[in-house]
Amino acid sequence: MKKLILPLLLLIFPRLHAQETHSHGRAIHFPDVPGYLSLKCDLHQHTVFSDGDVWPTIRVQEAIKDSLDVISLTEHLEYQPHKADIPHPDRNRSHEIAVKEANGNLVVVRGSEITRSMPPGHCNAIFITDANKLLIEDPLAVFREAKKQGAFVFWNHPNWTAQAKDGVARLTDMHKQLIAENLLHGIEVVNDVTYSAEALQIALDHNLTIMGTSDIHGLVDWAYQVPEGGHRPITLVFATEKTEAAIKEGLVNRRTVVWYNNTLIGREAQLMPLLNACVTIKSAAYQDQSSVVTVTLENHSDAEFILSSFGDYTFHAHDDVVMVAPNGITEVQVKTLEKMKSFDLKFSVLNAITAPRTHPELTLKVKVNE
Amino acid sequence: MKKLILPLLLLIFPRLHAQETHSHGRAIHFPDVPGYLSLKCDLHQHTVFSDGDVWPTIRVQEAIKDSLDVISLTEHLEYQPHKADIPHPDRNRSHEIAVKEANGNLVVVRGSEITRSMPPGHCNAIFITDANKLLIEDPLAVFREAKKQGAFVFWNHPNWTAQAKDGVARLTDMHKQLIAENLLHGIEVVNDVTYSAEALQIALDHNLTIMGTSDIHGLVDWAYQVPEGGHRPITLVFATEKTEAAIKEGLVNRRTVVWYNNTLIGREAQLMPLLNACVTIKSAAYQDQSSVVTVTLENHSDAEFILSSFGDYTFHAHDDVVMVAPNGITEVQVKTLEKMKSFDLKFSVLNAITAPRTHPELTLKVKVNE
Amino acid sequence: MKKLILPLLLLIFPRLHAQETHSHGRAIHFPDVPGYLSLKCDLHQHTVFSDGDVWPTIRVQEAIKDSLDVISLTEHLEYQPHKADIPHPDRNRSHEIAVKEANGNLVVVRGSEITRSMPPGHCNAIFITDANKLLIEDPLAVFREAKKQGAFVFWNHPNWTAQAKDGVARLTDMHKQLIAENLLHGIEVVNDVTYSAEALQIALDHNLTIMGTSDIHGLVDWAYQVPEGGHRPITLVFATEKTEAAIKEGLVNRRTVVWYNNTLIGREAQLMPLLNACVTIKSAAYQDQSSVVTVTLENHSDAEFILSSFGDYTFHAHDDVVMVAPNGITEVQVKTLEKMKSFDLKFSVLNAITAPRTHPELTLKVKVNE
Amino acid sequence: MKKLILPLLLLIFPRLHAQETHSHGRAIHFPDVPGYLSLKCDLHQHTVFSDGDVWPTIRVQEAIKDSLDVISLTEHLEYQPHKADIPHPDRNRSHEIAVKEANGNLVVVRGSEITRSMPPGHCNAIFITDANKLLIEDPLAVFREAKKQGAFVFWNHPNWTAQAKDGVARLTDMHKQLIAENLLHGIEVVNDVTYSAEALQIALDHNLTIMGTSDIHGLVDWAYQVPEGGHRPITLVFATEKTEAAIKEGLVNRRTVVWYNNTLIGREAQLMPLLNACVTIKSAAYQDQSSVVTVTLENHSDAEFILSSFGDYTFHAHDDVVMVAPNGITEVQVKTLEKMKSFDLKFSVLNAITAPRTHPELTLKVKVNE
């Protein structure tokens, strides 16, 4: 008897629902920015069609529960441990099952993982047209075929200790050649539960797209402790619309921010509009006769903001560090010395980086309620 | 990169939990019934003006947080342990402070606790006009003065082991006389964290109003574990309007239900309208081609309903016992054998009693959605 | 400085909550009974090797997280929707992958689902030696082959509305023949989120083993809302040791109790030792000078006990219904009228059934602490 | 019937206890430091004996629930709004009731609030011997009498907007005189829900003891949202033993750290030993063959640590900011480039300040497990 009456369970255990991790459940939430949608993407995932543990349908269901916009099932081309059981010769099969399951509710991008020893290590080619044609031994030839198919290609986990014993991402001559020939466009700064400051620096130095992916093999719920409030790494792609073409255009033009471990990682050009959309002033009013103004900051995202004030005024309840809870509000009481109609609050955003150990500065323009 | 550092995640997200024991916080919630408001009353409380631990303002604030409609500060007339510090001669003082604090947001009824050894033990006189005039030694004379003032009088904690070693409430000749002379109108079936089956039987046998009170001396939050989801005992009084006169009329005419320890205690005439208002049918629809109908029960109250089915049909997910969470819903799938337009569900309500170990029967008329 | 900015605090501490639905996480917990281990079994499950959504390894990992003792991956013999992708001819393959993953931490019993239209509908044969040999068209011949392999066979979801429109389990002549020939030994009283009172009656009338299974196809965590405190249905098998032989012996001799939707379903011979192991007296002491004794009931299981008192004494805080939280304690204050050294508490156990709407009676022998 | 069976409630609602805000309930927890006990003190509180809302017993019970070591009930000498009801002429009365209730489980220090308009505003004199003798009109004379009694005196809420419209603490000539004459020894940097950067600077510039107090008038649970995980401000006093003399010696010698709004405020001499006791290395081990070492940081306190790395190494999962949950652990994976036997981690502690916007640096010496 299959999936007969699933919704029932919600009703059987209603008093166990005491907990609601977010006001909107497990759905990941970030606001759009001026001119672009903020699309939530996880572009590196596996199923039983390479070395993953689930049928592609589960990947689609996980993504919909997480309210992702875009996924790609990037099965290893060269590593097929389940081949004895799943000898299917068509390397597009996983993608096709997922597209059917998604049924238009999720963009599923065709992709494959080119799985080589170092160099070049592992790379994902997404937006390809036929995975089977990538089954080519010569490494450069694979990348050229990917390019021929119009792929966006990124280097996976350059910090992987199986391929870099010290966990330090380093560009080889082959990578430089791939970049020079426009065969490599992005780099994973976040893969699974790792972050690489060195990969971020490579992205900045070589004009690569900053990527973050789950590289999930098992269950997202278990790997990222989703019921306890955890989340998989995602890449926010800023795109004009939710279509494959627009998503690819966003990736090619490096309009990404990675969210992982409560850190937002991106270039200033993308990070600042996002931060300005995430943290806004809800209200500002002087307390009675005093010149202390209560400013209510509102956080429209799942990130917990850690702000460090470097503006002119001291606060009536905080020293310099102010936290703003995910999708919550925080009151900051500002001592403006005399009553003002408007003023600026200036913060360094400690949970965001534009380069290793480099935090963007956020200026909030406060207009006091009359 | 697979399953590299899974345990880490547990540590990264330790603080995302949020819990809400009720959807409406600590406010106690019961629906009105046809013709009457269901007023939430706690008519036995103490402050520093007798042997309690707080100023009367705290009692008002607690009551408003609990969303009570009516309270009474029933200071002991004869027991004044703080007299050395608070020698105030006016026994109405506590009431007056509370009325001012309530500021119209809560009905505060003037009351006093007549505090005697057994018989008659302790009794509360509420709706009095002047507490000072009750300072009379002769016990019968006090009750007659209370009557003269128009009081509603009830016997407190008749099961108190300090006055009844075996915890069994027993009517004395003096109580019979008080009842006969219409000087005693109600009896506490619930006091603080105790319930008395014998007191309930006395109420039924002698036509007394069924009462439940907190008799709070310390803090309600601590005594009843409010933050963990607990609540003080209350008496629901069914009144035509939220005025002192209407509340008194409801009490005099025995229109009460006591809520305590998830049990609703009352006469059938009051309990049945309340149960019918608490548990309703939200929807009913047959599952596809089958003759199994999903009936959604909705609970509009803070009580957790424990229903025991004794109707004709078996269920597709329960045997006879069905729980309905506070302010929640439960689906019952009924096997009606053939498709019907309407039918009855019959339950014994195990969390409600009309007499000791006697549960009312609730018939829910189900009309199937077309 | 009084009450200056109270609302602020709510915002400062939004993230300090932590919740633990069980004291021991998601691991299911029931005590052993005299002479037997209480083994937690889920003997009806699917993977990608029939119509399920996961690789067999996930089934093993779920079971270990739930602290099950025994599982069986009972792929459909005749229904193979993934055959185009997984053409593996060996029907034992799913089992073998699971055994390897279990690595001795979990008993994995070889099984198959014989998947026919009604009659006989679907049946599971477990403890078989070779699934491939069950690929036989004639329905009776399959059961005879299963018997030849030493299988324990049970009828799946006899209440399935796809095969019984009214959801009512009914024995056909073919079932009677299977039972008569000792080819059918058990019946699912619980399958997934359904329960069948009629199946329970058939089990009792025809001396079949009472079974409960998840029949899981997707993820256990999602189907049974495990993070919110839900659980899959399990069959407790009372076995002398945790070996395949002992488990089979327990099943053949009908020593089972099913746990589902907070209901324990079993024959009195199995249910009573389990109930006595689950609910015990932790302590009992008279309160000071009174004859009211505080008896602490302790629940050593994940079931929430709903007890209905029918003994001689009334209680000081409850009427007849007493709840005992999973793995928790509850105090019952008993009015014994005079001080006694020992006495009995008698309860009907409303969350347990020995037949439809029939609850076992539990006598707790209280010995008062000196 | 008073406080008959309070523990019962815990048992009645056990399934509502899903939440445990700290592993040790609401008790505030900070470790001792080398040579000193870390005593938790709240030395500014009110009861009905001045303008508070509770009897002194409640203050003692709150403090014991919070696991405080030391309190003082500092009733206003000059502001007695309940005088009509509580005309008690002895200004030591509140203290005496509290001492009796504390019964040795809590140090209760005798104190009074000298309540004047600015200058000097409000000041607390604690460790006095007779509050009545402080009823002197001349402001300087009061301070001299306090000194005569051996008092430790601190300036209350110098940032109070009722006395400093812009919320900025400023020293007047009278304060300078009081300091010069050794009549004023400390200053509240934290009062209730406010913090004053300017008061902290005054403390540093004029060698005053850094103080933080609740100044509670209502209920601590409500004012600081204790059930939701909040806490009152406390002053940690580092004392050689838990005696009045040792506590006073610690205060006089400025050995304090204030904890409020997740910020630890103190001089480096006190803050560094405390931080070193709070955050320790639990373990450190290299991952397999790699040169990435997993260092487990352990937090032995209720503060949530916000650390900002400025050491030589990059991390494998964090950029520079690392959070360590209250009483929790966090793993930091350090890329040491080659395997080392020991190395240092260097952090700026963002939730601690030694001066406005000035954070101490914490060096953790890591010794790698063999």
PDB file of C-alpha atoms in Angstrom, chain D residues 78-248:
ATOM      1  CA  GLU D  78      13.407  58.935  50.115  1.00  0.00           C
ATOM      2  CA  TYR D  79      10.801  57.434  47.772  1.00  0.00           C
ATOM      3  CA  GLN D  80       8.138  55.409  49.591  1.00  0.00           C
ATOM      4  CA  PRO D  81       4.989  55.280  47.448  1.00  0.00           C
ATOM      5  CA  HIS D  82       3.463  52.467  49.543  1.00  0.00           C
ATOM      6  CA  LYS D  83       3.919  54.363  52.765  1.00  0.00           C
ATOM      7  CA  ALA D  84       0.184  54.674  53.386  1.00  0.00           C
ATOM      8  CA  ASP D  85      -0.079  50.869  53.458  1.00  0.00           C
ATOM      9  CA  ILE D  86       3.369  50.028  54.815  1.00  0.00           C
ATOM     10  CA  PRO D  87       4.272  52.722  57.298  1.00  0.00           C
ATOM     11  CA  HIS D  88       6.933  50.564  58.929  1.00  0.00           C
ATOM     12  CA  PRO D  89       9.516  53.000  60.294  1.00  0.00           C
ATOM     13  CA  ASP D  90      12.451  50.535  60.155  1.00  0.00           C
ATOM     14  CA  ARG D  91      14.253  50.817  56.781  1.00  0.00           C
ATOM     15  CA  ASN D  92      16.060  47.541  57.491  1.00  0.00           C
ATOM     16  CA  ARG D  93      12.798  45.549  57.469  1.00  0.00           C
ATOM     17  CA  SER D  94      12.937  44.402  53.822  1.00  0.00           C
ATOM     18  CA  HIS D  95      16.489  43.133  54.338  1.00  0.00           C
ATOM     19  CA  GLU D  96      15.551  41.218  57.451  1.00  0.00           C
ATOM     20  CA  ILE D  97      12.652  39.407  55.802  1.00  0.00           C
ATOM     21  CA  ALA D  98      14.963  38.426  52.936  1.00  0.00           C
ATOM     22  CA  VAL D  99      17.715  37.158  55.242  1.00  0.00           C
ATOM     23  CA  LYS D 100      15.200  34.910  56.973  1.00  0.00           C
ATOM     24  CA  GLU D 101      13.832  33.574  53.690  1.00  0.00           C
ATOM     25  CA  ALA D 102      17.353  33.020  52.317  1.00  0.00           C
ATOM     26  CA  ASN D 103      18.128  30.832  55.311  1.00  0.00           C
ATOM     27  CA  GLY D 104      21.809  30.731  54.440  1.00  0.00           C
ATOM     28  CA  ASN D 105      21.269  29.631  50.842  1.00  0.00           C
ATOM     29  CA  LEU D 106      22.036  33.080  49.447  1.00  0.00           C
ATOM     30  CA  VAL D 107      24.113  35.989  50.733  1.00  0.00           C
ATOM     31  CA  VAL D 108      21.804  38.966  51.316  1.00  0.00           C
ATOM     32  CA  VAL D 109      23.751  42.202  51.694  1.00  0.00           C
ATOM     33  CA  ARG D 110      22.131  45.107  53.545  1.00  0.00           C
ATOM     34  CA  GLY D 111      21.721  48.100  51.246  1.00  0.00           C
ATOM     35  CA  SER D 112      19.756  51.276  50.525  1.00  0.00           C
ATOM     36  CA  GLU D 113      19.211  53.492  47.527  1.00  0.00           C
ATOM     37  CA  ILE D 114      20.008  57.140  48.191  1.00  0.00           C
ATOM     38  CA  THR D 115      17.466  58.739  45.874  1.00  0.00           C
ATOM     39  CA  ARG D 116      18.224  62.299  44.832  1.00  0.00           C
ATOM     40  CA  SER D 117      17.785  64.516  41.820  1.00  0.00           C
ATOM     41  CA  MET D 118      20.885  65.176  39.758  1.00  0.00           C
ATOM     42  CA  PRO D 119      23.534  65.668  41.007  1.00  0.00           C
ATOM     43  CA  PRO D 120      24.273  63.209  42.404  1.00  0.00           C
ATOM     44  CA  GLY D 121      21.210  61.265  41.150  1.00  0.00           C
ATOM     45  CA  HIS D 122      20.601  57.822  42.668  1.00  0.00           C
ATOM     46  CA  CYS D 123      23.308  55.853  44.433  1.00  0.00           C
ATOM     47  CA  ASN D 124      23.309  52.512  46.209  1.00  0.00           C
ATOM     48  CA  ALA D 125      25.102  52.092  49.515  1.00  0.00           C
ATOM     49  CA  ILE D 126      25.592  48.404  50.324  1.00  0.00           C
ATOM     50  CA  PHE D 127      27.265  46.647  53.255  1.00  0.00           C
ATOM     51  CA  ILE D 128      25.733  49.266  55.518  1.00  0.00           C
ATOM     52  CA  THR D 129      24.880  48.447  59.136  1.00  0.00           C
ATOM     53  CA  ASP D 130      21.700  50.497  59.660  1.00  0.00           C
ATOM     54  CA  ALA D 131      19.586  51.918  56.858  1.00  0.00           C
ATOM     55  CA  ASN D 132      17.639  54.158  59.228  1.00  0.00           C
ATOM     56  CA  LYS D 133      20.706  56.250  59.958  1.00  0.00           C
ATOM     57  CA  LEU D 134      20.922  57.204  56.259  1.00  0.00           C
ATOM     58  CA  LEU D 135      17.717  59.240  56.447  1.00  0.00           C
ATOM     59  CA  ILE D 136      19.622  62.528  56.253  1.00  0.00           C
ATOM     60  CA  GLU D 137      18.686  65.448  54.047  1.00  0.00           C
ATOM     61  CA  ASP D 138      22.116  66.819  53.141  1.00  0.00           C
ATOM     62  CA  PRO D 139      23.447  64.749  50.238  1.00  0.00           C
ATOM     63  CA  LEU D 140      27.087  64.787  51.259  1.00  0.00           C
ATOM     64  CA  ALA D 141      26.207  63.927  54.829  1.00  0.00           C
ATOM     65  CA  VAL D 142      24.394  60.774  53.678  1.00  0.00           C
ATOM     66  CA  PHE D 143      27.475  59.572  51.810  1.00  0.00           C
ATOM     67  CA  ARG D 144      29.646  60.294  54.833  1.00  0.00           C
ATOM     68  CA  GLU D 145      27.298  58.310  57.078  1.00  0.00           C
ATOM     69  CA  ALA D 146      27.427  55.439  54.563  1.00  0.00           C
ATOM     70  CA  LYS D 147      31.212  55.569  54.641  1.00  0.00           C
ATOM     71  CA  LYS D 148      31.121  55.567  58.417  1.00  0.00           C
ATOM     72  CA  GLN D 149      29.086  52.368  58.236  1.00  0.00           C
ATOM     73  CA  GLY D 150      31.721  50.857  55.928  1.00  0.00           C
ATOM     74  CA  ALA D 151      29.563  51.003  52.825  1.00  0.00           C
ATOM     75  CA  PHE D 152      30.537  50.284  49.226  1.00  0.00           C
ATOM     76  CA  VAL D 153      28.725  52.964  47.198  1.00  0.00           C
ATOM     77  CA  PHE D 154      27.945  53.053  43.475  1.00  0.00           C
ATOM     78  CA  TRP D 155      26.192  55.486  41.149  1.00  0.00           C
ATOM     79  CA  ASN D 156      22.981  54.071  39.674  1.00  0.00           C
ATOM     80  CA  HIS D 157      21.904  54.405  36.039  1.00  0.00           C
ATOM     81  CA  PRO D 158      23.988  57.517  35.234  1.00  0.00           C
ATOM     82  CA  ASN D 159      22.475  57.232  31.725  1.00  0.00           C
ATOM     83  CA  TRP D 160      18.861  57.442  32.899  1.00  0.00           C
ATOM     84  CA  THR D 161      16.986  59.650  30.460  1.00  0.00           C
ATOM     85  CA  ALA D 162      14.815  61.011  33.284  1.00  0.00           C
ATOM     86  CA  GLN D 163      17.980  62.578  34.683  1.00  0.00           C
ATOM     87  CA  ALA D 164      20.074  62.833  31.504  1.00  0.00           C
ATOM     88  CA  LYS D 165      17.842  63.597  28.538  1.00  0.00           C
ATOM     89  CA  ASP D 166      20.339  62.375  25.966  1.00  0.00           C
ATOM     90  CA  GLY D 167      21.105  59.163  27.848  1.00  0.00           C
ATOM     91  CA  VAL D 168      24.749  60.172  28.178  1.00  0.00           C
ATOM     92  CA  ALA D 169      26.428  59.610  31.545  1.00  0.00           C
ATOM     93  CA  ARG D 170      28.420  62.683  32.611  1.00  0.00           C
ATOM     94  CA  LEU D 171      30.398  63.250  35.760  1.00  0.00           C
ATOM     95  CA  THR D 172      29.473  66.403  37.699  1.00  0.00           C
ATOM     96  CA  ASP D 173      31.627  68.271  40.157  1.00  0.00           C
ATOM     97  CA  MET D 174      29.710  66.680  42.993  1.00  0.00           C
ATOM     98  CA  HIS D 175      30.564  63.216  41.636  1.00  0.00           C
ATOM     99  CA  LYS D 176      34.197  64.226  41.357  1.00  0.00           C
ATOM    100  CA  GLN D 177      34.109  65.373  44.968  1.00  0.00           C
ATOM    101  CA  LEU D 178      32.477  62.114  46.091  1.00  0.00           C
ATOM    102  CA  ILE D 179      35.188  60.155  44.277  1.00  0.00           C
ATOM    103  CA  ALA D 180      37.927  62.329  45.645  1.00  0.00           C
ATOM    104  CA  GLU D 181      36.665  61.816  49.188  1.00  0.00           C
ATOM    105  CA  ASN D 182      36.396  58.056  48.590  1.00  0.00           C
ATOM    106  CA  LEU D 183      32.625  58.262  49.078  1.00  0.00           C
ATOM    107  CA  LEU D 184      31.770  56.763  45.668  1.00  0.00           C
ATOM    108  CA  HIS D 185      33.381  53.529  44.547  1.00  0.00           C
ATOM    109  CA  GLY D 186      31.477  52.152  41.597  1.00  0.00           C
ATOM    110  CA  ILE D 187      29.200  53.018  38.695  1.00  0.00           C
ATOM    111  CA  GLU D 188      26.450  51.117  36.929  1.00  0.00           C
ATOM    112  CA  VAL D 189      27.561  50.489  33.374  1.00  0.00           C
ATOM    113  CA  VAL D 190      24.492  48.311  33.002  1.00  0.00           C
ATOM    114  CA  ASN D 191      21.139  49.026  34.658  1.00  0.00           C
ATOM    115  CA  ASP D 192      18.049  47.002  33.776  1.00  0.00           C
ATOM    116  CA  VAL D 193      17.997  46.789  29.962  1.00  0.00           C
ATOM    117  CA  THR D 194      20.421  49.645  29.332  1.00  0.00           C
ATOM    118  CA  TYR D 195      24.169  49.849  28.801  1.00  0.00           C
ATOM    119  CA  SER D 196      26.229  53.007  28.868  1.00  0.00           C
ATOM    120  CA  ALA D 197      29.488  53.231  26.937  1.00  0.00           C
ATOM    121  CA  GLU D 198      30.056  56.610  28.595  1.00  0.00           C
ATOM    122  CA  ALA D 199      29.646  55.119  32.061  1.00  0.00           C
ATOM    123  CA  LEU D 200      32.179  52.447  31.185  1.00  0.00           C
ATOM    124  CA  GLN D 201      34.633  55.149  30.141  1.00  0.00           C
ATOM    125  CA  ILE D 202      34.012  57.025  33.419  1.00  0.00           C
ATOM    126  CA  ALA D 203      34.714  53.815  35.360  1.00  0.00           C
ATOM    127  CA  LEU D 204      38.004  53.367  33.497  1.00  0.00           C
ATOM    128  CA  ASP D 205      39.042  57.026  33.769  1.00  0.00           C
ATOM    129  CA  HIS D 206      38.210  57.363  37.459  1.00  0.00           C
ATOM    130  CA  ASN D 207      39.128  53.924  38.705  1.00  0.00           C
ATOM    131  CA  LEU D 208      35.572  52.993  39.676  1.00  0.00           C
ATOM    132  CA  THR D 209      34.181  49.475  40.001  1.00  0.00           C
ATOM    133  CA  ILE D 210      32.203  48.367  36.914  1.00  0.00           C
ATOM    134  CA  MET D 211      28.691  47.400  38.043  1.00  0.00           C
ATOM    135  CA  GLY D 212      25.644  45.844  36.364  1.00  0.00           C
ATOM    136  CA  THR D 213      22.287  45.346  38.106  1.00  0.00           C
ATOM    137  CA  SER D 214      18.669  44.545  37.324  1.00  0.00           C
ATOM    138  CA  ASP D 215      17.090  47.344  39.391  1.00  0.00           C
ATOM    139  CA  ILE D 216      14.083  45.021  39.325  1.00  0.00           C
ATOM    140  CA  HIS D 217      10.691  46.313  40.481  1.00  0.00           C
ATOM    141  CA  GLY D 218       8.271  43.749  38.966  1.00  0.00           C
ATOM    142  CA  LEU D 219       9.022  40.075  38.281  1.00  0.00           C
ATOM    143  CA  VAL D 220      12.439  38.994  36.970  1.00  0.00           C
ATOM    144  CA  ASP D 221      10.785  36.271  34.848  1.00  0.00           C
ATOM    145  CA  TRP D 222       8.669  38.795  32.990  1.00  0.00           C
ATOM    146  CA  ALA D 223      11.182  41.657  32.798  1.00  0.00           C
ATOM    147  CA  TYR D 224      13.947  39.490  31.334  1.00  0.00           C
ATOM    148  CA  GLN D 225      11.900  36.841  29.538  1.00  0.00           C
ATOM    149  CA  VAL D 226      13.566  34.124  31.557  1.00  0.00           C
ATOM    150  CA  PRO D 227      11.372  31.272  30.215  1.00  0.00           C
ATOM    151  CA  GLU D 228      12.408  32.220  26.679  1.00  0.00           C
ATOM    152  CA  GLY D 229      16.086  32.055  27.649  1.00  0.00           C
ATOM    153  CA  GLY D 230      16.651  35.620  28.796  1.00  0.00           C
ATOM    154  CA  HIS D 231      18.459  36.592  31.978  1.00  0.00           C
ATOM    155  CA  ARG D 232      18.819  39.579  34.258  1.00  0.00           C
ATOM    156  CA  PRO D 233      22.068  41.608  34.188  1.00  0.00           C
ATOM    157  CA  ILE D 234      24.527  40.395  36.811  1.00  0.00           C
ATOM    158  CA  THR D 235      27.842  41.485  38.202  1.00  0.00           C
ATOM    159  CA  LEU D 236      30.362  38.680  38.551  1.00  0.00           C
ATOM    160  CA  VAL D 237      32.469  39.507  41.616  1.00  0.00           C
ATOM    161  CA  PHE D 238      35.718  37.578  41.907  1.00  0.00           C
ATOM    162  CA  ALA D 239      36.116  36.793  45.593  1.00  0.00           C
ATOM    163  CA  THR D 240      38.289  34.465  47.629  1.00  0.00           C
ATOM    164  CA  GLU D 241      35.259  33.049  49.397  1.00  0.00           C
ATOM    165  CA  LYS D 242      31.494  33.426  49.546  1.00  0.00           C
ATOM    166  CA  THR D 243      31.352  35.757  52.548  1.00  0.00           C
ATOM    167  CA  GLU D 244      30.223  39.346  52.906  1.00  0.00           C
ATOM    168  CA  ALA D 245      33.772  40.428  53.718  1.00  0.00           C
ATOM    169  CA  ALA D 246      35.281  38.726  50.680  1.00  0.00           C
ATOM    170  CA  ILE D 247      32.574  40.040  48.364  1.00  0.00           C
ATOM    171  CA  LYS D 248      33.131  43.583  49.606  1.00  0.00           C
TER     172      LYS D 248
END
